[in-house]
């Protein structure tokens, strides 16, 4: 593959770093070339956190230019809209977890909360495919990243990466009870359960 760019975004504390590393390792297990970069500075303060993941032989720099990402993955609704508007190319794919960690400007009532309708309206202007995920019975909010990874695997959204590659990446990063719980959730959502 020549190039496939993924911009990952969310709020500090949501597991953006783990999701980014799991996807990077899954791509690596598929035998493809991948490079990535994370921002961690705001992670402990509930601020925006992002990762750039670039796949393919035609990739030379680590950062994704604005409006060129093939996919945006977001773990929060405000960041989903921001990532789509700022990074996603026309006809790209937005995958987001439908939860809200209110940014400071929303809490201070200086901005309104983003609704799913706002995302749908903006995606319609740009011919963006939107995949919205929400697990109503998810017992551990820290597993929202695995929910998105399961959907990405199920729909085959990253070219050349199979369900086996994702499972191997999770096994690289976790062990014991944590791995067992995450694999169980991943397998259910990826269609492997």
CSV table of C-alpha atoms in Angstrom, one decimal:
chain,number,residue,atom,x,y,z
A,1,UNK,CA,0.0,0.0,0.0
A,2,UNK,CA,1.3,3.5,-0.8
A,3,UNK,CA,-0.3,5.4,2.0
A,4,UNK,CA,-3.1,5.3,4.6
A,5,UNK,CA,-3.3,7.9,7.3
A,6,UNK,CA,-5.2,7.7,10.6
A,7,UNK,CA,-5.7,10.6,13.1
A,8,UNK,CA,-6.7,9.4,16.6
A,9,UNK,CA,-8.1,11.9,19.1
A,10,UNK,CA,-9.7,12.1,22.5
A,11,UNK,CA,-9.4,13.5,25.9
A,12,UNK,CA,-6.6,12.7,28.4
A,13,UNK,CA,-7.4,9.6,30.4
A,14,UNK,CA,-9.3,7.8,27.6
A,15,UNK,CA,-6.6,5.5,26.5
A,16,UNK,CA,-5.6,7.2,23.2
A,17,UNK,CA,-2.0,6.1,23.7
A,18,UNK,CA,-3.0,2.4,24.2
A,19,UNK,CA,-5.3,2.5,21.2
A,20,UNK,CA,-2.6,4.1,19.0
A,21,UNK,CA,0.0,1.6,20.1
A,22,UNK,CA,-2.4,-1.3,19.6
A,23,UNK,CA,-3.2,-0.2,16.0
A,24,UNK,CA,0.5,0.4,15.3
A,25,UNK,CA,1.4,-3.1,16.4
A,26,UNK,CA,-1.5,-4.6,14.5
A,27,UNK,CA,-0.3,-3.0,11.3
A,28,UNK,CA,3.3,-4.2,12.1
A,29,UNK,CA,2.0,-7.7,12.6
A,30,UNK,CA,0.3,-7.4,9.1
A,31,UNK,CA,3.8,-6.9,7.6
A,32,UNK,CA,3.2,-3.3,6.6
A,33,UNK,CA,5.3,-0.3,7.3
A,34,UNK,CA,3.9,2.1,9.8
A,35,UNK,CA,5.1,5.2,11.8
A,36,UNK,CA,3.3,7.1,14.5
A,37,UNK,CA,3.6,10.0,16.9
A,38,UNK,CA,1.6,10.8,20.1
A,39,UNK,CA,0.9,13.9,22.0
A,40,UNK,CA,0.9,13.3,25.8
A,41,UNK,CA,1.3,16.8,27.3
A,42,UNK,CA,-2.4,17.3,28.2
A,43,UNK,CA,-3.1,13.7,29.2
A,44,UNK,CA,-3.2,14.3,32.9
A,45,UNK,CA,-5.3,17.4,32.7
A,46,UNK,CA,-8.3,16.2,30.7
A,47,UNK,CA,-7.1,18.1,27.6
A,48,UNK,CA,-7.1,17.0,24.0
A,49,UNK,CA,-4.7,14.2,23.2
A,50,UNK,CA,-4.0,13.0,19.6
A,51,UNK,CA,-1.9,10.5,17.7
A,52,UNK,CA,-0.9,10.3,14.1
A,53,UNK,CA,-0.6,6.8,12.5
A,54,UNK,CA,0.7,6.6,9.0
A,55,UNK,CA,0.8,3.3,7.1
A,56,UNK,CA,2.5,2.4,3.8
A,57,UNK,CA,5.6,2.6,1.7
A,58,UNK,CA,4.9,6.2,0.5
A,59,UNK,CA,5.1,7.6,4.0
A,60,UNK,CA,8.1,9.7,4.9
A,61,UNK,CA,7.1,12.0,7.7
A,62,UNK,CA,5.2,11.2,10.9
A,63,UNK,CA,2.7,14.0,11.0
A,64,UNK,CA,-0.6,14.0,9.0
A,65,UNK,CA,-1.3,17.2,7.2
A,66,UNK,CA,-4.7,18.9,7.7
A,67,UNK,CA,-7.6,17.5,5.6
A,68,UNK,CA,-5.6,14.5,4.4
A,69,UNK,CA,-6.4,11.7,6.9
A,70,UNK,CA,-8.2,8.7,5.5
A,71,UNK,CA,-9.7,7.9,8.9
A,72,UNK,CA,-10.3,9.8,12.1
A,73,UNK,CA,-10.8,7.7,15.2
A,74,UNK,CA,-12.2,9.7,18.2
A,75,UNK,CA,-13.0,8.6,21.7
A,76,UNK,CA,-15.2,11.7,22.5
A,77,UNK,CA,-17.9,13.5,20.5
A,78,UNK,CA,-16.4,17.0,20.6
A,79,UNK,CA,-13.0,15.6,19.5
A,80,UNK,CA,-14.8,13.6,16.8
A,81,UNK,CA,-16.2,16.8,15.2
A,82,UNK,CA,-12.9,18.7,15.6
A,83,UNK,CA,-10.9,15.8,14.1
A,84,UNK,CA,-13.2,15.5,11.2
A,85,UNK,CA,-13.2,19.2,10.4
A,86,UNK,CA,-9.5,19.6,10.8
A,87,UNK,CA,-7.9,16.4,9.6
A,88,UNK,CA,-10.3,14.2,7.7
A,89,UNK,CA,-10.2,14.3,3.9
A,90,UNK,CA,-13.4,14.4,1.8
A,91,UNK,CA,-14.9,10.9,1.5
A,92,UNK,CA,-12.9,9.7,4.6
A,93,UNK,CA,-14.2,7.7,7.5
A,94,UNK,CA,-14.9,8.9,11.0
A,95,UNK,CA,-15.2,6.3,13.7
A,96,UNK,CA,-16.2,7.7,17.1
A,97,UNK,CA,-17.3,6.6,20.6
A,98,UNK,CA,-20.4,8.5,21.5
A,99,UNK,CA,-19.5,9.9,24.9
A,100,UNK,CA,-18.9,13.5,26.1
A,101,UNK,CA,-16.1,14.7,28.3
A,102,UNK,CA,-17.2,18.3,28.4
A,103,UNK,CA,-14.4,20.7,27.5
A,104,UNK,CA,-13.8,23.7,29.8
A,105,UNK,CA,-15.6,26.1,27.4
A,106,UNK,CA,-18.8,24.0,27.5
A,107,UNK,CA,-18.6,23.7,31.3
A,108,UNK,CA,-18.2,27.5,31.5
A,109,UNK,CA,-21.2,27.9,29.1
A,110,UNK,CA,-19.0,29.7,26.6
A,111,UNK,CA,-19.7,27.0,24.0
A,112,UNK,CA,-22.5,24.6,23.4
A,113,UNK,CA,-22.2,20.8,23.7
A,114,UNK,CA,-21.7,19.0,20.4
A,115,UNK,CA,-24.6,16.7,19.4
A,116,UNK,CA,-24.6,13.7,17.1
A,117,UNK,CA,-26.7,15.8,14.7
A,118,UNK,CA,-23.8,18.3,14.4
A,119,UNK,CA,-21.5,15.5,13.4
A,120,UNK,CA,-24.0,14.1,10.9
A,121,UNK,CA,-24.6,17.6,9.4
A,122,UNK,CA,-20.9,18.3,8.9
A,123,UNK,CA,-20.2,14.8,7.6
A,124,UNK,CA,-22.9,15.3,4.9
A,125,UNK,CA,-21.2,18.4,3.6
A,126,UNK,CA,-18.0,16.4,3.1
A,127,UNK,CA,-19.3,13.0,2.1
A,128,UNK,CA,-17.8,11.4,5.1
A,129,UNK,CA,-18.7,7.9,6.3
A,130,UNK,CA,-19.6,8.0,10.0
A,131,UNK,CA,-19.5,5.1,12.3
A,132,UNK,CA,-20.8,5.8,15.8
A,133,UNK,CA,-20.2,3.4,18.6
A,134,UNK,CA,-21.7,3.2,22.1
A,135,UNK,CA,-21.8,0.2,24.4
A,136,UNK,CA,-24.6,0.8,26.8
A,137,UNK,CA,-23.6,-2.0,29.1
A,138,UNK,CA,-19.8,-1.4,29.1
A,139,UNK,CA,-18.7,-2.0,32.7
A,140,UNK,CA,-15.3,-0.3,32.4
A,141,UNK,CA,-15.1,3.0,30.5
A,142,UNK,CA,-11.4,2.4,30.0
A,143,UNK,CA,-12.4,-0.2,27.5
A,144,UNK,CA,-14.0,2.2,25.0
A,145,UNK,CA,-10.8,2.1,22.9
A,146,UNK,CA,-11.2,-1.6,22.5
A,147,UNK,CA,-14.8,-1.1,21.5
A,148,UNK,CA,-13.6,1.1,18.6
A,149,UNK,CA,-10.8,-1.3,17.7
A,150,UNK,CA,-13.4,-4.2,17.5
A,151,UNK,CA,-15.6,-2.2,15.1
A,152,UNK,CA,-12.6,-1.2,13.0
A,153,UNK,CA,-11.5,-4.9,12.8
A,154,UNK,CA,-15.1,-6.1,12.1
A,155,UNK,CA,-15.5,-3.7,9.2
A,156,UNK,CA,-12.0,-4.2,7.9
A,157,UNK,CA,-11.4,-0.4,7.9
A,158,UNK,CA,-7.5,-0.6,7.9
A,159,UNK,CA,-6.4,-2.2,4.7
A,160,UNK,CA,-4.4,-5.4,5.1
A,161,UNK,CA,-5.0,-5.7,8.9
A,162,UNK,CA,-6.9,-8.8,10.0
A,163,UNK,CA,-8.6,-9.7,13.3
A,164,UNK,CA,-5.7,-11.9,14.2
A,165,UNK,CA,-3.3,-9.0,13.9
A,166,UNK,CA,-5.4,-6.9,16.3
A,167,UNK,CA,-5.5,-9.8,18.8
A,168,UNK,CA,-1.7,-10.3,18.6
A,169,UNK,CA,-1.3,-6.5,19.3
A,170,UNK,CA,-3.5,-6.7,22.4
A,171,UNK,CA,-1.5,-9.7,23.6
A,172,UNK,CA,1.7,-7.7,23.1
A,173,UNK,CA,0.4,-4.9,25.4
A,174,UNK,CA,-1.5,-6.7,28.1
A,175,UNK,CA,-1.5,-9.9,30.1
A,176,UNK,CA,-3.5,-11.8,32.7
A,177,UNK,CA,-7.1,-10.8,33.6
A,178,UNK,CA,-6.8,-7.4,31.8
A,179,UNK,CA,-5.9,-9.2,28.5
A,180,UNK,CA,-8.7,-11.8,29.0
A,181,UNK,CA,-11.4,-9.1,29.5
A,182,UNK,CA,-10.2,-7.0,26.6
A,183,UNK,CA,-9.9,-10.0,24.2
A,184,UNK,CA,-13.4,-11.1,25.2
A,185,UNK,CA,-14.9,-7.7,24.4
A,186,UNK,CA,-12.8,-7.4,21.2
A,187,UNK,CA,-13.9,-10.8,20.0
A,188,UNK,CA,-17.5,-10.1,20.5
A,189,UNK,CA,-17.3,-6.8,18.6
A,190,UNK,CA,-15.1,-8.0,15.8
A,191,UNK,CA,-17.5,-10.9,15.1
A,192,UNK,CA,-15.2,-13.6,16.5
A,193,UNK,CA,-17.0,-14.5,19.7
